[in-house]
Amino acid sequence: SFGSGGDFSPDSIYGLTTSGPNRTIGETISLRNDFTKIHGTHAFKAGYEVLRLRLNSWSMNYPSGAFRFDGMTAGLQPDGNTRPRTGNTFAGFLLGWVRQAQFDRELASWLPRSFIHSFYFQDDWKLSAALTLNLGVRYTNESPFHTKYNQVSNFDPASADDVSPGSRGSVAHPTGGLNRRDNNNFQPRIGLAWHPLAKWVFRGGFAVNTVDVKFPQSRGQFEEYAAVNNQQRPPGDPRPLYPISRGPDPVVFNIRPNGTSGFLGSNFSARGSQWWDPNLRNPYVLNWNLSTQYEINPNYLVELMYQGSAGVALVERWEVNTFPIDYAANNPVLRAAVYRTPQEYRPFPHFGSIAFRSNMGHSTYHSGTIKLEKRYSRGLTLLTFYTFSKTIDSQDTDNSGSGLAPIQNRGLEKGRAGYDRNHRSVTSLTYELPVGRGKRFLNRGGIWHRIFGGYEIAWIQTLESGNPLTFGFANSPYNYYPTWAGSRRPSLTSKPGLRDNWRDFGGDRFNQNNINPIIDITHFAYPAEFTPGSSGRNIVTGTPLIWSQCSAQKNIPISERFNFQVRWDYNNVLKTWNFNPPTTTVDFLNPRTFGKVSGNPLTASFGGIPMMHLTLQLTW
């Protein structure tokens, strides 16, 4: 197989790899018991739960090796560095010049285990006919990260390294958990409901909830339990390794007596490690809300609500084996040397990536909602709401941690979350036709009701603004440090956004290169040499979502115990086309590729193309 996941094209071909078989089996065993006692104006509840999580993973990875051909046809600058905008990876493949070949062998299965114990106690206390108070506390205790046979790995910055003698920092294999047990996971909460007037209800609440860490990364903390043989030139040597027709060098592995294997190769940029903070603790989320409900009449209810939350000490992982993006800015000679062999200037030059996982993240969420509800009357139910919200974070997942210089400063990456949708409106309408037994028309039983009664129709209309977009760039004529020193984002020349009438793709809408872009590339520019771009993270709101659904169902009573239902659902009734995110890589050598919509959500996805379902259901 070719490529790194992109289309089959000269610019996307990266290597020649064949993955071996793999198997992953997850299992969760749970036991829970709850207790309730009502005493006077109190309703006491208590409960206990234990979760046992087990994951068994085995993978052969690349039994025949992974061969890479990038950079083999690139030109060189006078100082020996590769020249930007030169070279073609596919040409390197056709010539057969190998830049890197990597082989591995699985030495053990990844078998992480976790125990999570939790219990809670709460009291619903009716202080008066108009005021109810809810008080509660929950406690959770999670076992530190470990595996079944204590086969775990962790980077140790202070220990001696047997792979690179004389170097400090190595992959350690502790026999216990990677972090201390967090015993401070008390989660209090308080809520109240106040009904001072006949048509008014006020509610509010505050809660603290801890987040389970479990196994945040597939096959994480498992280095050296897969033996690695990396065949590659030393850093700074741009020559090919060998022609693929000659075949690889002898594949041997360095197996230790304890069943682990040290990295084998002359280029340590391919030697990665994970660093689990020994002081890592469970993150927690603060939630609070205020709302008021007003009954317009017995059938209509309007509600105003504010909801907020904050994620504190969220788990992220970021690159620590790096130097600042402006390193040697005032020394052109040193900067050229660093650019040529950046590996040698890392804090731990005998390692490539070292991803440090710790409690570095923070997020906030604020929203306001207005909701109107028409309760069931005369066969009609209506629920409609509009929410305006904003979510800000520094990264979106437990395994994120990239950004601009300095990469260690997570605050520089604080911005809109990748899943932030500022506007959301949903309206659902359900109507039971007034025909059949107990209805206005044909109020009869028997065959009349079976044929003409029991019909319901429904409509759901969804309107949402799009997820935000982050931009990158390619084919710049300037030199930059590697991406592990800082994400490459373009500079801004003006404020970008979707163009007016962006749904007009032009006449040739079946050829992606010929359709109109929905974002103008002239909003961007290449950053200056060895500098980060001025565009931030998630700066443009993407394409919105407009989705309509309808359904109709017929309930046919067969007997007192049996009922038969026929249901028809139609997704995206109005055939409104929604779109996947556009291309966001600024490439002035290939400007026709930028800002182009490449596809639409799949049929089964939210907002996907039209699709009908017919369901037949028998209940008793």
Coordinates of C-alpha atoms in Angstrom, one line a residue, residues 72-555:
M72 CA 15.4 11.9 -2.0
T73 CA 15.1 14.3 -5.0
A74 CA 15.2 17.6 -3.2
G75 CA 17.8 20.2 -4.0
L76 CA 20.4 21.5 -1.6
Q77 CA 21.2 25.0 -0.5
P78 CA 24.9 26.2 -0.3
D79 CA 24.9 25.5 3.4
G80 CA 23.9 21.9 2.8
N81 CA 20.3 22.3 3.9
T82 CA 17.5 21.0 1.6
R83 CA 15.9 23.7 -0.6
P84 CA 12.2 24.4 -0.1
R85 CA 9.8 23.7 -2.9
T86 CA 12.1 21.1 -4.4
G87 CA 11.8 17.3 -4.6
N88 CA 9.0 14.9 -5.3
T89 CA 8.4 11.9 -3.1
F90 CA 6.8 9.9 -5.9
A91 CA 10.0 10.5 -8.0
G92 CA 12.0 9.2 -5.1
F93 CA 9.8 6.1 -5.1
L94 CA 10.2 5.6 -8.8
L95 CA 14.0 5.9 -8.5
G96 CA 13.9 3.4 -5.6
W97 CA 16.0 5.5 -3.3
V98 CA 15.2 4.7 0.3
R99 CA 15.5 7.5 2.9
Q100 CA 14.4 5.4 5.9
A101 CA 13.4 1.7 6.5
Q102 CA 12.0 0.7 9.8
F103 CA 11.2 -2.8 11.1
D104 CA 9.7 -3.9 14.4
R105 CA 8.7 -7.0 16.3
E106 CA 6.0 -7.3 18.9
L107 CA 7.5 -8.6 22.2
A108 CA 4.3 -8.5 24.4
S109 CA 0.6 -7.7 24.3
W110 CA -0.7 -4.4 25.6
L111 CA -2.9 -5.3 28.6
P112 CA -3.9 -2.1 30.6
R113 CA -6.2 -2.6 33.6
S114 CA -8.2 -0.2 35.7
F115 CA -10.4 -0.3 38.8
I116 CA -12.8 2.6 39.5
H117 CA -14.7 2.7 42.8
S118 CA -17.4 5.3 43.5
F119 CA -20.1 6.0 45.9
Y120 CA -22.6 8.8 46.5
F121 CA -25.1 10.2 49.0
Q122 CA -27.7 12.8 48.3
D123 CA -30.8 14.3 50.0
D124 CA -33.8 15.8 48.3
W125 CA -35.1 18.0 51.1
K126 CA -38.5 19.7 50.6
L127 CA -38.0 22.7 52.9
S128 CA -41.5 24.0 52.1
A129 CA -44.3 23.6 49.5
A130 CA -42.4 26.1 47.3
L131 CA -38.8 25.2 47.9
T132 CA -36.8 22.0 47.4
L133 CA -33.1 21.6 48.1
N134 CA -30.9 18.9 46.7
L135 CA -27.6 18.3 48.5
G136 CA -25.2 15.5 47.5
V137 CA -21.6 14.3 47.4
R138 CA -19.9 11.7 45.2
Y139 CA -16.5 10.2 45.7
T140 CA -14.4 8.4 43.1
N141 CA -11.2 6.5 43.3
E142 CA -9.3 5.3 40.2
S143 CA -6.3 3.0 40.2
P144 CA -3.1 4.4 38.7
F145 CA -2.2 3.4 35.1
H146 CA -0.8 -0.1 35.0
T147 CA -0.9 -3.3 33.0
K148 CA -1.7 -6.9 33.8
Y149 CA 2.0 -8.0 34.0
N150 CA 3.4 -4.6 34.9
Q151 CA 4.7 -4.2 31.3
V152 CA 4.7 -0.4 31.1
S153 CA 7.2 2.2 29.9
N154 CA 7.8 5.7 30.9
F155 CA 10.5 8.3 30.1
D156 CA 12.9 9.0 32.9
P157 CA 14.8 12.3 32.4
A158 CA 17.4 11.5 35.0
S159 CA 18.5 7.9 34.4
A160 CA 21.4 6.7 32.3
D161 CA 20.6 5.4 28.8
D162 CA 22.0 2.0 27.7
V163 CA 21.1 2.8 24.1
S164 CA 23.2 5.9 24.0
P165 CA 25.9 5.4 26.7
G166 CA 26.8 8.6 28.5
S167 CA 23.4 10.2 27.9
R168 CA 20.9 11.1 30.6
G169 CA 17.3 10.3 30.0
S170 CA 16.0 6.8 29.1
V171 CA 12.9 4.6 28.8
A172 CA 12.2 3.1 32.2
H173 CA 10.0 0.1 33.0
P174 CA 8.5 0.6 36.4
T175 CA 6.8 -2.3 38.1
G176 CA 3.9 -0.4 39.6
G177 CA 1.5 2.3 38.6
L178 CA 2.8 5.3 36.7
N179 CA 1.3 7.9 39.0
R180 CA 0.2 8.2 42.6
R181 CA -3.3 7.4 43.4
D182 CA -5.5 10.5 43.6
N183 CA -7.5 10.2 46.8
N184 CA -9.0 13.7 46.7
N185 CA -11.9 13.2 44.4
F186 CA -14.8 14.4 46.5
Q187 CA -17.5 15.9 44.2
P188 CA -20.1 18.0 46.0
R189 CA -23.2 19.4 44.4
I190 CA -26.1 21.6 45.4
G191 CA -29.4 22.4 43.6
L192 CA -32.6 24.1 44.3
A193 CA -36.1 24.6 42.8
W194 CA -38.2 27.5 44.0
H195 CA -41.9 27.9 43.1
P196 CA -42.9 31.2 44.7
L197 CA -45.8 32.0 42.3
A198 CA -48.4 29.9 40.6
K199 CA -46.8 30.2 37.1
W200 CA -43.1 30.7 38.0
V201 CA -40.4 28.2 38.8
F202 CA -36.7 29.1 39.4
R203 CA -33.9 26.5 39.4
G204 CA -30.2 26.6 40.0
G205 CA -27.4 24.3 40.7
F206 CA -23.6 23.8 41.1
A207 CA -21.6 20.6 40.9
V208 CA -18.1 19.3 40.7
N209 CA -17.4 16.2 38.6
T210 CA -14.1 14.4 38.3
V211 CA -13.0 12.8 35.0
D212 CA -11.7 9.2 34.7
V213 CA -8.3 9.0 33.1
K214 CA -8.3 5.2 32.2
F215 CA -6.3 4.5 29.0
P216 CA -6.2 7.8 27.1
Q217 CA -4.0 6.5 24.2
S218 CA -4.1 3.3 22.3
R219 CA -1.0 1.2 23.1
G220 CA 0.4 4.1 25.1
Q221 CA 3.3 3.8 27.6
F222 CA 4.4 0.7 25.8
E223 CA 7.8 1.7 24.2
E224 CA 10.5 -1.0 24.0
Y225 CA 7.9 -3.8 24.2
A226 CA 8.1 -3.7 20.4
A227 CA 11.6 -4.1 19.1
V228 CA 12.6 -1.5 16.6
N229 CA 15.3 -1.6 13.9
N230 CA 15.6 1.9 12.2
Q231 CA 17.8 2.1 9.1
Q232 CA 18.4 5.7 8.3
R233 CA 21.3 8.1 7.7
P234 CA 22.6 10.2 10.6
P235 CA 21.0 13.6 11.1
G236 CA 22.2 16.2 8.5
D237 CA 23.1 13.6 5.9
P238 CA 20.7 14.0 3.0
R239 CA 22.0 11.1 0.9
P240 CA 19.9 8.1 0.1
L241 CA 20.3 5.1 2.4
Y242 CA 20.3 2.5 -0.3
P243 CA 18.4 1.5 -3.5
I244 CA 15.3 -0.6 -2.6
S245 CA 16.4 -3.1 -5.3
R246 CA 19.4 -4.0 -3.1
G247 CA 17.1 -4.8 -0.2
P248 CA 17.4 -3.7 3.5
D249 CA 20.4 -4.1 5.8
P250 CA 20.3 -7.2 8.0
V251 CA 17.3 -6.8 10.4
V252 CA 18.4 -7.6 14.0
F253 CA 17.0 -6.5 17.3
N254 CA 18.5 -5.7 20.6
I255 CA 16.5 -7.9 23.1
R256 CA 17.2 -7.4 26.8
P257 CA 16.9 -10.2 29.4
N258 CA 13.8 -8.5 30.9
G259 CA 11.9 -8.9 27.6
T260 CA 12.3 -5.3 26.3
S261 CA 14.3 -4.1 23.4
G262 CA 16.4 -0.9 23.0
F263 CA 16.2 1.2 19.9
L264 CA 18.6 0.2 17.2
G265 CA 19.7 2.7 14.6
S266 CA 22.0 5.7 14.0
N267 CA 19.3 8.3 13.7
F268 CA 17.5 8.9 17.0
S269 CA 14.8 11.1 15.5
A270 CA 12.7 7.9 15.0
R271 CA 13.1 7.0 18.7
G272 CA 10.0 8.2 20.5
S273 CA 8.8 8.0 24.1
Q274 CA 5.9 8.9 26.3
W275 CA 6.3 10.6 29.6
W276 CA 3.5 10.1 32.1
D277 CA 3.6 12.7 34.8
P278 CA 4.0 10.9 38.1
N279 CA 1.9 13.6 39.7
L280 CA -0.9 13.3 37.2
R281 CA -4.3 13.4 38.9
N282 CA -8.0 13.2 37.8
P283 CA -9.2 16.3 36.1
Y284 CA -12.4 17.9 37.2
V285 CA -15.2 19.8 35.7
L286 CA -17.3 22.6 37.4
N287 CA -20.9 22.8 36.2
W288 CA -23.4 25.5 37.1
N289 CA -26.8 26.6 35.8
L290 CA -29.7 29.0 36.4
S291 CA -33.1 28.8 34.8
T292 CA -36.6 30.2 35.1
Q293 CA -39.8 28.7 33.7
Y294 CA -43.1 30.6 33.1
E295 CA -46.4 29.0 32.3
I296 CA -48.1 31.2 29.7
N297 CA -51.2 29.1 29.9
P298 CA -51.9 25.4 30.8
N299 CA -50.6 24.3 27.4
Y300 CA -47.6 26.6 26.8
L301 CA -44.3 26.8 28.8
V302 CA -41.4 29.2 28.2
E303 CA -38.0 28.7 29.8
L304 CA -34.8 30.8 29.9
M305 CA -31.6 29.1 30.9
Y306 CA -28.0 29.8 31.5
Q307 CA -25.5 27.0 31.7
G308 CA -21.7 27.2 32.2
S309 CA -18.8 24.8 32.9
A310 CA -15.1 24.9 33.3
G311 CA -12.7 22.0 32.8
V312 CA -9.8 22.3 35.3
A313 CA -6.4 20.4 35.1
L314 CA -7.5 18.6 31.9
V315 CA -5.2 15.9 30.6
E316 CA -3.1 16.9 27.6
R317 CA 0.3 15.8 26.2
W318 CA 2.8 18.1 24.6
E319 CA 6.2 17.9 23.1
V320 CA 9.0 18.6 25.6
N321 CA 12.0 17.5 23.5
T322 CA 12.1 20.7 21.5
F323 CA 13.7 24.2 21.4
P324 CA 11.8 27.5 21.0
I325 CA 10.7 28.4 17.5
D326 CA 12.9 31.5 17.6
Y327 CA 16.0 29.6 18.6
A328 CA 19.2 31.3 17.4
A329 CA 17.2 34.1 15.9
N330 CA 20.2 36.5 16.3
N331 CA 22.8 34.1 15.1
P332 CA 22.4 33.2 11.4
V333 CA 25.3 30.8 11.4
L334 CA 24.0 28.8 14.4
R335 CA 20.4 28.9 13.0
A336 CA 21.6 27.3 9.7
A337 CA 23.4 24.6 11.7
V338 CA 20.2 24.0 13.8
Y339 CA 18.1 23.9 10.6
R340 CA 20.5 21.3 9.1
T341 CA 20.6 19.0 12.1
P342 CA 17.8 20.0 14.5
Q343 CA 17.9 16.6 16.2
E344 CA 21.3 17.5 17.7
Y345 CA 19.9 20.6 19.4
R346 CA 17.0 18.9 21.2
P347 CA 17.3 18.7 25.0
F348 CA 17.6 14.9 24.7
P349 CA 19.3 14.5 21.3
H350 CA 19.2 10.7 21.7
F351 CA 15.4 10.8 21.4
G352 CA 13.0 12.1 18.9
S353 CA 9.5 13.0 20.2
I354 CA 9.0 12.9 24.0
A355 CA 5.3 13.6 24.7
F356 CA 4.7 14.7 28.3
R357 CA 1.2 13.9 29.6
S358 CA 0.0 16.0 32.5
N359 CA -2.8 18.2 33.8
M360 CA -2.2 21.2 31.6
G361 CA -5.5 21.8 30.0
H362 CA -8.4 24.2 30.8
S363 CA -11.7 24.8 29.1
T364 CA -14.8 27.1 29.6
Y365 CA -18.3 26.8 28.2
H366 CA -21.1 29.4 28.5
S367 CA -24.5 29.2 26.9
G368 CA -27.9 30.9 27.0
T369 CA -31.1 29.0 25.9
I370 CA -34.6 30.1 25.3
K371 CA -37.1 27.3 25.0
L372 CA -40.8 27.1 24.2
E373 CA -42.9 24.0 24.8
K374 CA -46.4 23.3 23.9
R375 CA -47.6 20.4 25.9
Y376 CA -49.7 17.6 24.5
S377 CA -53.2 19.0 23.7
R378 CA -55.5 18.2 20.8
G379 CA -52.9 15.8 19.5
L380 CA -50.2 18.5 19.1
T381 CA -46.8 18.7 20.9
L382 CA -44.3 21.4 20.1
L383 CA -40.8 21.9 21.4
T384 CA -38.4 24.6 20.1
F385 CA -35.3 26.1 21.5
Y386 CA -32.4 28.3 20.5
T387 CA -29.0 28.2 22.2
F388 CA -26.1 30.7 21.8
S389 CA -22.9 29.3 23.3
K390 CA -19.2 29.5 23.2
T391 CA -16.6 26.9 24.1
I392 CA -12.9 27.8 24.6
D393 CA -10.1 25.4 25.3
S394 CA -6.4 24.9 24.7
Q395 CA -6.7 21.5 23.0
D396 CA -9.6 19.2 22.1
T397 CA -8.5 15.8 23.3
D398 CA -6.4 14.0 25.9
N399 CA -3.8 13.3 23.2
S400 CA -3.5 16.8 21.8
G401 CA -0.7 19.2 22.5
S402 CA 0.6 21.0 19.5
G403 CA 0.8 24.7 18.9
L404 CA 2.9 27.7 18.3
A405 CA 6.0 28.9 20.0
P406 CA 6.8 28.4 22.8
I407 CA 5.0 25.1 22.4
Q408 CA 5.2 24.6 26.2
N409 CA 3.0 27.6 26.8
R410 CA -0.5 26.1 26.5
G411 CA -2.1 29.5 27.1
L412 CA -0.9 30.6 23.6
E413 CA -3.2 28.0 22.1
K414 CA -6.3 29.0 24.0
G415 CA -9.1 29.6 21.5
R416 CA -12.4 28.3 20.2
A417 CA -12.8 24.5 20.6
G418 CA -12.8 22.5 17.4
Y419 CA -16.4 21.4 18.2
D420 CA -17.7 24.9 19.2
R421 CA -20.9 25.7 17.4
N422 CA -22.1 29.2 18.5
H423 CA -25.7 28.9 17.3
R424 CA -28.1 26.0 17.5
S425 CA -31.8 25.9 16.9
V426 CA -34.0 22.7 17.0
T427 CA -37.7 22.6 16.5
S428 CA -39.7 19.4 16.9
L429 CA -43.4 19.1 16.1
T430 CA -45.5 16.0 16.7
Y431 CA -49.2 15.7 15.7
E432 CA -51.6 12.8 16.3
L433 CA -54.2 12.9 13.7
P434 CA -57.7 13.4 15.1
V435 CA -59.2 10.3 13.6
G436 CA -60.2 7.0 15.3
R437 CA -61.4 5.9 18.7
G438 CA -61.7 8.8 21.2
K439 CA -60.9 11.4 18.4
R440 CA -62.9 14.1 16.7
F441 CA -63.5 12.2 13.5
L442 CA -64.6 8.5 13.0
N443 CA -64.8 8.0 16.8
R444 CA -65.3 4.3 16.5
G445 CA -63.5 1.2 17.5
G446 CA -63.0 -2.1 15.7
I447 CA -62.1 -2.2 12.1
W448 CA -62.6 1.6 11.7
H449 CA -60.0 2.4 14.3
R450 CA -57.6 -0.2 13.0
I451 CA -57.7 1.3 9.5
F452 CA -58.1 5.0 10.1
G453 CA -56.9 5.6 13.7
G454 CA -53.5 5.6 15.4
Y455 CA -51.7 7.9 12.9
E456 CA -48.9 10.2 14.0
I457 CA -46.7 12.6 12.0
A458 CA -43.6 14.4 13.2
W459 CA -41.1 17.1 11.9
I460 CA -37.7 18.0 13.3
Q461 CA -35.9 21.1 12.0
T462 CA -32.2 21.6 12.9
L463 CA -30.1 24.7 12.2
E464 CA -26.5 25.0 13.5
S465 CA -23.5 27.1 12.7
G466 CA -20.4 25.3 11.6
N467 CA -17.4 24.1 13.5
P468 CA -14.3 26.4 13.4
L469 CA -11.4 25.9 11.0
T470 CA -7.6 26.1 11.6
F471 CA -5.3 26.8 8.6
G472 CA -1.9 25.4 7.6
F473 CA 0.4 26.0 4.7
A474 CA 2.6 24.1 2.2
N475 CA 5.3 24.8 -0.4
S476 CA 6.6 28.0 1.2
P477 CA 9.9 29.3 -0.3
Y478 CA 11.3 29.9 3.2
N479 CA 13.1 27.8 5.7
Y480 CA 11.4 26.8 9.0
Y481 CA 12.3 24.6 11.9
P482 CA 10.6 21.2 12.1
T483 CA 6.9 21.0 13.0
W484 CA 7.7 19.5 16.4
A485 CA 9.1 22.9 17.3
G486 CA 5.8 24.6 16.5
S487 CA 2.8 24.2 14.2
R488 CA 3.0 25.8 10.8
R489 CA 0.2 28.2 10.3
P490 CA 0.0 31.0 7.7
S491 CA 0.0 34.7 8.4
L492 CA -3.0 36.9 7.9
T493 CA -3.3 39.8 5.4
S494 CA -7.0 40.4 6.3
K495 CA -9.8 38.9 8.2
P496 CA -10.8 35.5 6.6
G497 CA -14.3 34.0 6.5
L498 CA -16.7 32.3 4.2
R499 CA -17.4 34.4 1.1
D500 CA -20.8 35.8 0.4
N501 CA -23.0 33.3 -1.5
W502 CA -20.5 30.6 -0.7
R503 CA -23.0 27.8 -1.9
D504 CA -22.5 29.0 -5.5
F505 CA -19.8 26.5 -6.6
G506 CA -19.9 27.6 -10.2
G507 CA -20.8 25.7 -13.4
D508 CA -18.2 22.9 -13.2
R509 CA -19.2 21.6 -9.7
F510 CA -18.2 18.0 -10.4
N511 CA -14.5 18.9 -10.7
Q512 CA -13.1 20.0 -7.4
N513 CA -10.3 22.1 -8.9
N514 CA -12.8 24.0 -10.9
I515 CA -15.4 24.8 -8.3
N516 CA -15.4 28.1 -6.6
P517 CA -13.6 28.2 -3.2
I518 CA -15.7 29.1 -0.2
I519 CA -12.8 31.0 1.4
D520 CA -10.4 33.4 -0.5
I521 CA -6.8 32.5 -0.3
T522 CA -5.7 36.1 -0.5
H523 CA -6.5 36.5 3.2
F524 CA -3.3 34.6 3.9
A525 CA 0.4 34.8 3.3
Y526 CA 3.5 32.7 4.0
P527 CA 5.2 33.6 7.3
A528 CA 8.7 35.1 7.2
E529 CA 11.6 32.7 7.4
F530 CA 11.9 30.9 10.8
T531 CA 8.9 32.7 12.2
P532 CA 5.4 31.4 13.2
G533 CA 2.4 32.7 11.2
S534 CA 0.0 35.2 12.7
S535 CA -3.2 33.1 12.3
G536 CA -4.4 31.3 15.4
R537 CA -6.3 28.2 16.2
N538 CA -9.9 27.8 15.0
I539 CA -10.3 31.3 13.6
V540 CA -13.0 30.9 10.9
T541 CA -16.5 29.4 11.4
G542 CA -17.0 26.6 8.9
T543 CA -20.1 25.7 6.9
P544 CA -23.4 25.5 8.7
L545 CA -25.7 22.6 9.1
I546 CA -29.4 22.7 8.0
W547 CA -31.2 19.4 8.4
S548 CA -34.9 18.4 8.2
Q549 CA -36.4 15.1 9.3
C550 CA -40.0 13.9 9.1
S551 CA -41.7 10.7 10.1
A552 CA -45.1 9.1 10.0
Q553 CA -46.3 6.1 12.0
K554 CA -49.4 3.9 12.3
N555 CA -50.2 2.0 15.5

